[in-house]
Structures are given as structure tokens and as C-alpha cells.
């Protein structure tokens, strides 16, 4: 079978660490790393080839932007960080313009490619790319709250002294301030979290807030986040290429709310193959609707700016 190609556009902290995670995970694929800053990209590739030499996994190359449209998986991590004085909407507008120009350059995109958006604001950019890429929208998804979900599970696992993999609890909605935790369905091996005697509602709120703030906390210390998100990216690729049909929260188009945000989705070779609507309490349902409303308003502001 032909080796699949994964194109990573944006060889910054996230893109280059994603390539490294793919190498360490031994994903059988050829990686193409592309960046507008060719010198930096070349440095990252030379360094990554040293890692690849030891693991013997993925082949690795630099690539021209137009090569990406033919890749099996296209990962977009290109963007700029917020500048002093720049508003959230201005930053979003700039990053949408960057991603838009990338999509125009890599077109035509192979109909059976999968596009993974990582650039922030990820929900709005995912929605925009679904409108302009010219491939089915279920083949385009954003990294969404999969990373937030790992952070949540990790906090809960520390608290309950179990492995994070044994905790079933998801962050849903926006990858951002209006996200919510699906506490009512959260469980450990079928036992609802709410029935663990040591937990009270105050603590649930604290853990949800810590989860939401974790990216800010990391950025305050080191200026960016890369390891967690890169491992998420490598995991999406692993799930798609092996057609694992694993259910994870990613940012996808949800017709019910006419928005792109995160709900648990079946991920496979076709991209987002189905959305699994979670059981929510009335309060959680309201928070999810509010998250959709906020994102729709934000998207309209970006488009009209
Ligand atoms: P970075 O500044 O280190 O890297 C961005 C790269 O994009 C740079 O190398 C830059 O040269 C490149 N670039 C800019 N314009 C380009 C263009 N037109 N074509 C090709 N490359 C271009 O930033 P980073 O830390 O790697 O973060 C990248 C993006 O990922 C940001 O938007 C960040 O907010 C986002 N992010 C998202 C998540 C998530 O959970 N969704 C997590 C972490 C970071």
C-alpha cells in the first residue's frame, strides 16, 4: 500500500512538535513540513531527521505549499500570536486571512483528503475552511476540546488517584471561554462522578475553571503550548489512518446549532463520520446553546470587521 502523506503547514512550536510526535508514535507516513519561513522550516526538518534516523519511522521532507493539496492529511498550524494592542477579533481576522491564503494556494485539494485545523481561534477557522476548501465538510475538523478534555481528565485523575485513561469526562463546546464540562455523563467505569463522596459541586467548578485556564497558565510560564496539542495532532492522524473510529471531542459542524464546535465524534478514514450527541442536564444544555450563540456572534464580528 502507498505510504500516506501528512502535510503540516506551519513549522512553528506546534507544527514542528507535531512532526516529532508523529515520529515518536511511529506513524507509517511521509511527513511534509511547510512554512513561509523557509530557513526555520529547513532547520526543523534537519533536526527532526536526526530523530527519525533513530526511530526509523516516518519519512520527512520540506515541501512547496502546492504539494499539500494532494496529501492524505493536511494539518494547519500556521498563524500569528496576538500582538500588543491587537483585539481578539483583529487577531482572528488575521489568522483567518493567513489560513484562507494557504487554502487558496494549496487548491485543488484532493476530495478524499482530511484537513485538521489547529490555528486559533480554532472553531471559527474550522468553519471558514469548511466554507472555502471545496471538499466535504465532514473531512475538515478542528482540534477543538480534545486537548481540554485531556487536561480535565488529568486533573480528575490526580484528585481521585486513578489513571487519566480510566476517567470518562468530556469538555464540550468552544475551545475557549464558553466551553463546558459534561459532568452529568462523567463516570469512572460506569460509576457517576457525582456519586464519589469526596466530590462536591464547588470542586467540580474549580476543576472546570482550572481546565479552562490551563493554556493561559502554560503560556504565562513559557510563552506557548506545544507538547499537549502536538500529541493530540499525532493521535488524530493515528485514528484516521488506521480507521479506528474512536469517539473523541473535536470541532465539527453541528447542524442543530449551525456552528462549528466540539461534540464527541466518530473519527475515521472519512473524517468526522458521525456526531454522538451526549446526554446533558438542562443546565449543561443551556451552556452548550450559549457557547453556540457566542461563537456565532464572534464569527459574524470577524466576518464583518
Ligand atoms: P508559532 O508562531 O510558533 O508558529 C506559527 C508558524 O506559522 C510560524 O513558523 C510562521 O512562520 C508560520 N506561518 C505564518 N504565516 C504563514 C503562512 N502564510 N504560510 C505558512 N506558514 C506561515 O505558533 P505556534 O505556537 O506553533 O501556534 C500556531 C497556532 O496554533 C496558533 O494560532 C496557536 O494559537 C494555535 N494553537 C492551537 C491550539 C489548539 O488547541 N487548537 C493549541 C496550541 C496552539
Short mmCIF file of C-alpha atoms and ligand atoms in Angstrom, two decimals:
data_model
loop_
_atom_site.label_atom_id
_atom_site.label_comp_id
_atom_site.label_asym_id
_atom_site.label_seq_id
_atom_site.Cartn_x
_atom_site.Cartn_y
_atom_site.Cartn_z
CA UNK A 1 0.00 0.00 0.00
CA UNK A 2 1.21 3.51 -0.83
CA UNK A 3 2.57 5.33 2.21
CA UNK A 4 0.13 8.11 3.21
CA UNK A 5 1.33 11.70 3.21
CA UNK A 6 0.77 14.13 6.08
CA UNK A 7 1.37 17.79 5.24
CA UNK A 8 1.95 20.11 8.19
CA UNK A 9 1.61 23.78 7.24
CA UNK A 10 3.26 25.94 9.88
CA UNK A 11 6.58 24.71 11.28
CA UNK A 12 6.39 26.76 14.47
CA UNK A 13 6.24 25.39 18.01
CA UNK A 14 3.07 23.38 17.36
CA UNK A 15 3.76 22.19 13.79
CA UNK A 16 7.33 21.02 14.38
CA UNK A 17 6.43 19.32 17.68
CA UNK A 18 3.52 17.59 15.89
CA UNK A 19 6.03 16.20 13.37
CA UNK A 20 8.15 14.99 16.30
CA UNK A 21 5.12 13.34 17.95
CA UNK A 22 4.28 11.55 14.68
CA UNK A 23 7.87 10.30 14.51
CA UNK A 24 7.85 9.06 18.12
CA UNK A 25 4.46 7.40 17.63
CA UNK A 26 5.89 5.56 14.63
CA UNK A 27 3.05 6.63 12.36
CA UNK A 28 3.75 4.99 8.99
CA UNK A 29 3.56 8.10 6.83
CA UNK A 30 5.61 10.57 4.87
CA UNK A 31 5.57 13.99 6.54
CA UNK A 32 5.93 17.22 4.58
CA UNK A 33 6.67 20.30 6.68
CA UNK A 34 5.92 23.69 5.11
CA UNK A 35 6.39 27.22 6.41
CA UNK A 36 6.60 30.69 4.97
CA UNK A 37 9.85 30.99 6.94
CA UNK A 38 11.89 28.58 4.82
CA UNK A 39 15.08 28.86 6.87
CA UNK A 40 13.35 27.94 10.13
CA UNK A 41 11.50 25.14 8.39
CA UNK A 42 14.75 23.75 6.99
CA UNK A 43 16.30 23.83 10.49
CA UNK A 44 13.33 21.99 11.99
CA UNK A 45 13.46 19.32 9.27
CA UNK A 46 17.19 18.73 9.66
CA UNK A 47 16.74 18.37 13.43
CA UNK A 48 13.71 16.06 13.01
CA UNK A 49 15.63 13.87 10.53
CA UNK A 50 18.09 13.14 13.37
CA UNK A 51 15.18 11.88 15.49
CA UNK A 52 13.71 9.94 12.59
CA UNK A 53 17.07 8.28 11.96
CA UNK A 54 16.85 6.65 15.40
CA UNK A 55 13.17 5.60 15.31
CA UNK A 56 13.25 4.58 11.62
CA UNK A 57 9.63 5.69 11.26
CA UNK A 58 8.17 8.49 9.12
CA UNK A 59 9.98 9.85 6.08
CA UNK A 60 10.38 13.60 6.28
CA UNK A 61 10.73 16.38 3.69
CA UNK A 62 10.25 20.05 3.19
CA UNK A 63 7.58 20.81 0.66
CA UNK A 64 6.17 23.53 -1.52
CA UNK A 65 2.76 24.79 -0.45
CA UNK A 66 1.07 23.41 -3.59
CA UNK A 67 2.23 19.84 -2.66
CA UNK A 68 -0.07 19.94 0.36
CA UNK A 69 -3.34 19.78 -1.60
CA UNK A 70 -2.51 16.25 -2.62
CA UNK A 71 -1.77 14.98 0.91
CA UNK A 72 -3.94 12.43 2.72
CA UNK A 73 -3.98 14.61 5.84
CA UNK A 74 -3.36 18.38 5.84
CA UNK A 75 -2.67 19.93 9.23
CA UNK A 76 -2.83 23.71 9.51
CA UNK A 77 -0.89 25.25 12.39
CA UNK A 78 0.21 28.46 10.61
CA UNK A 79 -0.72 31.70 12.27
CA UNK A 80 0.50 34.62 14.30
CA UNK A 81 0.38 35.26 18.02
CA UNK A 82 -1.56 38.20 19.49
CA UNK A 83 0.37 41.50 19.22
CA UNK A 84 0.22 44.18 21.94
CA UNK A 85 -2.93 46.27 21.48
CA UNK A 86 -4.44 43.83 18.99
CA UNK A 87 -8.02 42.81 19.84
CA UNK A 88 -9.25 39.21 19.84
CA UNK A 89 -11.33 39.92 16.72
CA UNK A 90 -8.38 41.54 14.89
CA UNK A 91 -6.17 38.52 15.68
CA UNK A 92 -8.89 36.14 14.49
CA UNK A 93 -9.33 38.12 11.29
CA UNK A 94 -5.56 38.00 10.62
CA UNK A 95 -5.33 34.26 11.25
CA UNK A 96 -8.39 33.59 9.06
CA UNK A 97 -6.72 35.60 6.27
CA UNK A 98 -3.49 33.58 6.66
CA UNK A 99 -5.36 30.27 6.57
CA UNK A 100 -7.53 31.49 3.70
CA UNK A 101 -4.46 32.35 1.60
CA UNK A 102 -2.99 28.91 2.40
CA UNK A 103 -6.20 27.16 1.26
CA UNK A 104 -6.22 29.20 -1.98
CA UNK A 105 -2.58 28.24 -2.64
CA UNK A 106 -2.99 24.51 -1.98
CA UNK A 107 -6.17 24.18 -4.06
CA UNK A 108 -7.31 21.98 -5.70
CA UNK A 109 -7.46 19.86 -2.56
CA UNK A 110 -7.88 16.12 -3.16
CA UNK A 111 -11.53 15.21 -2.49
CA UNK A 112 -10.56 12.46 -0.04
CA UNK A 113 -8.05 14.50 1.95
CA UNK A 114 -8.70 15.29 5.58
CA UNK A 115 -7.95 18.80 6.87
CA UNK A 116 -7.19 19.31 10.56
CA UNK A 117 -7.29 22.92 11.80
CA UNK A 118 -5.21 23.83 14.83
CA UNK A 119 -4.68 27.58 14.32
CA UNK A 120 -6.72 29.69 16.77
CA UNK A 121 -9.49 30.65 17.08
CA UNK A 122 -9.89 27.03 16.02
CA UNK A 123 -13.71 26.83 15.90
CA UNK A 124 -14.11 29.91 13.70
CA UNK A 125 -11.23 28.96 11.39
CA UNK A 126 -12.63 25.43 11.01
CA UNK A 127 -15.96 26.93 9.97
CA UNK A 128 -14.31 29.26 7.47
CA UNK A 129 -12.22 26.47 5.92
CA UNK A 130 -15.36 24.32 5.58
CA UNK A 131 -16.88 27.18 3.55
CA UNK A 132 -13.91 27.67 1.18
CA UNK A 133 -11.92 24.42 0.85
CA UNK A 134 -14.15 22.75 -1.74
CA UNK A 135 -14.23 19.33 -0.07
CA UNK A 136 -16.99 17.74 2.07
CA UNK A 137 -17.24 19.45 5.42
CA UNK A 138 -17.06 16.25 7.47
CA UNK A 139 -13.49 15.94 6.09
CA UNK A 140 -12.50 19.18 7.84
CA UNK A 141 -12.37 19.35 11.62
CA UNK A 142 -10.65 21.39 14.30
CA UNK A 143 -8.56 20.15 17.21
CA UNK A 144 -11.31 21.60 19.42
CA UNK A 145 -11.65 20.46 23.02
CA UNK A 146 -9.80 17.13 22.74
CA UNK A 147 -6.83 18.81 24.43
CA UNK A 148 -9.05 20.47 27.09
CA UNK A 149 -10.60 17.04 27.70
CA UNK A 150 -7.15 15.54 28.43
CA UNK A 151 -6.47 18.40 30.85
CA UNK A 152 -9.78 17.79 32.62
CA UNK A 153 -9.20 14.03 32.87
CA UNK A 154 -5.72 14.63 34.20
CA UNK A 155 -6.98 16.94 37.00
CA UNK A 156 -9.74 14.48 37.90
CA UNK A 157 -7.34 11.54 37.86
CA UNK A 158 -4.94 13.33 40.24
CA UNK A 159 -7.82 14.08 42.57
CA UNK A 160 -9.26 10.55 42.53
CA UNK A 161 -5.89 8.76 42.39
CA UNK A 162 -6.71 6.77 39.26
CA UNK A 163 -5.16 6.73 35.77
CA UNK A 164 -6.45 9.50 33.45
CA UNK A 165 -7.42 6.80 30.93
CA UNK A 166 -9.93 5.45 33.48
CA UNK A 167 -11.76 8.77 33.70
CA UNK A 168 -14.58 9.35 31.22
CA UNK A 169 -15.40 13.07 31.16
CA UNK A 170 -15.50 15.48 28.22
CA UNK A 171 -15.11 19.20 27.64
CA UNK A 172 -17.61 20.35 25.00
CA UNK A 173 -18.44 23.49 23.01
CA UNK A 174 -15.93 26.23 22.28
CA UNK A 175 -12.18 25.70 22.57
CA UNK A 176 -12.18 28.81 24.72
CA UNK A 177 -14.00 30.65 27.44
CA UNK A 178 -17.56 29.35 26.80
CA UNK A 179 -16.57 25.67 26.98
CA UNK A 180 -18.42 23.39 29.42
CA UNK A 181 -17.84 20.07 31.14
CA UNK A 182 -20.37 17.31 30.62
CA UNK A 183 -20.44 16.47 34.35
CA UNK A 184 -23.80 14.69 34.21
CA UNK A 185 -22.40 11.90 31.99
CA UNK A 186 -18.93 11.80 33.56
CA UNK A 187 -18.04 8.46 35.12
CA UNK A 188 -15.34 6.03 36.17
CA UNK A 189 -16.09 2.53 34.91
CA UNK A 190 -19.81 3.32 34.89
CA UNK A 191 -19.87 4.91 38.36
CA UNK A 192 -21.08 8.54 38.01
CA UNK A 193 -18.52 11.09 39.21
CA UNK A 194 -21.26 12.79 41.19
CA UNK A 195 -21.53 9.69 43.39
CA UNK A 196 -17.92 9.88 44.58
CA UNK A 197 -18.39 11.07 48.13
CA UNK A 198 -15.25 13.22 48.23
CA UNK A 199 -16.56 15.49 45.47
CA UNK A 200 -18.78 18.50 45.92
CA UNK A 201 -20.15 20.91 43.34
CA UNK A 202 -17.75 23.63 44.36
CA UNK A 203 -14.85 21.36 43.47
CA UNK A 204 -16.37 20.49 40.08
CA UNK A 205 -16.48 24.21 39.29
CA UNK A 206 -12.86 24.67 40.42
CA UNK A 207 -11.62 21.81 38.23
CA UNK A 208 -13.58 23.11 35.22
CA UNK A 209 -12.01 26.55 35.71
CA UNK A 210 -8.50 25.10 36.13
CA UNK A 211 -9.04 23.16 32.89
CA UNK A 212 -10.19 26.26 31.04
CA UNK A 213 -7.26 28.33 32.38
CA UNK A 214 -4.51 25.77 31.84
CA UNK A 215 -3.42 27.09 28.41
CA UNK A 216 -3.11 30.62 29.87
CA UNK A 217 -1.08 29.24 32.81
CA UNK A 218 1.35 27.43 30.49
CA UNK A 219 1.65 30.45 28.20
CA UNK A 220 2.36 32.69 31.21
CA UNK A 221 5.34 30.44 32.04
CA UNK A 222 6.81 29.51 28.65
CA UNK A 223 5.07 31.69 26.06
CA UNK A 224 3.31 28.98 24.05
CA UNK A 225 1.94 25.43 24.31
CA UNK A 226 3.21 22.61 22.12
CA UNK A 227 3.58 19.15 23.67
CA UNK A 228 -0.07 18.51 24.56
CA UNK A 229 -1.50 19.81 21.30
CA UNK A 230 1.19 18.05 19.23
CA UNK A 231 0.32 14.72 20.86
CA UNK A 232 -3.37 15.37 20.10
CA UNK A 233 -2.47 16.01 16.44
CA UNK A 234 -0.48 12.77 16.18
CA UNK A 235 -3.42 10.94 17.79
CA UNK A 236 -5.92 12.31 15.21
CA UNK A 237 -3.59 11.09 12.43
CA UNK A 238 -3.25 7.67 14.05
CA UNK A 239 -7.04 7.32 14.40
CA UNK A 240 -7.72 8.44 10.81
CA UNK A 241 -5.04 6.41 9.04
CA UNK A 242 -5.94 3.20 10.92
CA UNK A 243 -9.68 3.98 10.54
CA UNK A 244 -10.08 3.34 14.29
CA UNK A 245 -13.49 5.06 14.57
CA UNK A 246 -12.56 6.28 18.03
CA UNK A 247 -15.05 8.68 19.66
CA UNK A 248 -13.35 11.90 20.76
CA UNK A 249 -14.47 15.53 21.05
CA UNK A 250 -13.35 17.58 18.02
CA UNK A 251 -14.60 20.79 16.47
CA UNK A 252 -17.06 19.89 13.71
CA UNK A 253 -20.11 21.40 12.05
CA UNK A 254 -23.20 20.79 14.19
CA UNK A 255 -26.33 21.43 12.19
CA UNK A 256 -28.58 21.68 15.26
CA UNK A 257 -26.79 24.87 16.34
CA UNK A 258 -25.43 25.93 12.92
CA UNK A 259 -21.95 26.21 14.41
CA UNK A 260 -18.54 24.55 14.49
CA UNK A 261 -17.67 23.45 17.99
CA UNK A 262 -16.75 20.32 19.87
CA UNK A 263 -19.00 17.36 20.48
CA UNK A 264 -17.94 13.71 20.70
CA UNK A 265 -17.44 12.49 17.13
CA UNK A 266 -16.61 9.17 15.48
CA UNK A 267 -13.27 9.75 13.77
CA UNK A 268 -12.14 7.53 10.89
CA UNK A 269 -10.91 7.48 7.30
CA UNK A 270 -13.82 9.70 6.21
CA UNK A 271 -13.02 12.31 8.88
CA UNK A 272 -15.93 13.06 11.23
CA UNK A 273 -18.17 10.09 10.41
CA UNK A 274 -20.87 10.76 13.00
CA UNK A 275 -21.57 13.08 15.90
CA UNK A 276 -22.62 11.41 19.13
CA UNK A 277 -24.96 13.79 20.96
CA UNK A 278 -24.17 13.42 24.65
CA UNK A 279 -26.77 13.26 27.37
CA UNK A 280 -26.75 16.64 29.10
CA UNK A 281 -28.54 18.09 32.10
CA UNK A 282 -30.83 21.08 31.43
CA UNK A 283 -28.14 23.41 32.76
CA UNK A 284 -25.46 21.87 30.52
CA UNK A 285 -27.79 22.02 27.51
CA UNK A 286 -28.23 25.77 28.17
CA UNK A 287 -24.46 26.24 28.43
CA UNK A 288 -23.95 24.43 25.11
CA UNK A 289 -26.57 26.64 23.43
CA UNK A 290 -24.89 29.71 24.91
CA UNK A 291 -21.49 28.54 23.63
CA UNK A 292 -23.02 28.21 20.12
CA UNK A 293 -24.57 31.68 20.40
CA UNK A 294 -21.26 33.24 21.48
CA UNK A 295 -19.34 31.52 18.67
CA UNK A 296 -21.90 32.54 16.04
CA UNK A 297 -21.77 36.15 17.22
CA UNK A 298 -17.96 36.07 17.23
CA UNK A 299 -17.88 34.61 13.71
CA UNK A 300 -20.22 37.34 12.44
CA UNK A 301 -17.99 40.01 14.08
CA UNK A 302 -14.86 38.56 12.44
CA UNK A 303 -16.56 38.42 9.03
CA UNK A 304 -17.90 41.99 9.31
CA UNK A 305 -14.73 43.52 10.74
P1 LIG B 1 4.40 29.82 16.06
O1 LIG B 1 4.44 31.30 15.94
O2 LIG B 1 5.49 29.13 16.77
O3 LIG B 1 4.30 29.18 14.60
C1 LIG B 1 3.46 29.66 13.60
C2 LIG B 1 4.17 29.41 12.28
O4 LIG B 1 3.28 29.76 11.22
C3 LIG B 1 5.45 30.24 12.11
O5 LIG B 1 6.54 29.38 11.90
C4 LIG B 1 5.16 31.11 10.90
O6 LIG B 1 6.29 31.35 10.09
C5 LIG B 1 4.11 30.26 10.18
N1 LIG B 1 3.31 31.00 9.22
C6 LIG B 1 2.73 32.22 9.37
N2 LIG B 1 2.08 32.54 8.24
C7 LIG B 1 2.25 31.51 7.37
C8 LIG B 1 1.82 31.27 6.05
N3 LIG B 1 1.08 32.15 5.37
N4 LIG B 1 2.16 30.10 5.48
C9 LIG B 1 2.91 29.20 6.14
N5 LIG B 1 3.35 29.38 7.40
C10 LIG B 1 3.03 30.53 7.99
O7 LIG B 1 2.98 29.48 16.71
P2 LIG B 1 2.57 28.10 17.40
O8 LIG B 1 2.85 28.19 18.84
O9 LIG B 1 3.12 26.97 16.59
O10 LIG B 1 0.97 28.16 17.25
C11 LIG B 1 0.39 28.04 15.97
C12 LIG B 1 -1.12 28.22 16.07
O11 LIG B 1 -1.67 27.13 16.79
C13 LIG B 1 -1.56 29.49 16.81
O12 LIG B 1 -2.70 30.02 16.16
C14 LIG B 1 -1.93 28.96 18.18
O13 LIG B 1 -2.89 29.79 18.84
C15 LIG B 1 -2.53 27.63 17.79
N6 LIG B 1 -2.66 26.66 18.88
C16 LIG B 1 -3.82 25.99 18.94
C17 LIG B 1 -4.02 25.07 19.94
C18 LIG B 1 -5.35 24.35 19.99
O14 LIG B 1 -5.63 23.64 20.96
N7 LIG B 1 -6.19 24.49 18.97
C19 LIG B 1 -3.01 24.81 20.89
C20 LIG B 1 -1.80 25.49 20.76
C21 LIG B 1 -1.63 26.43 19.75
#
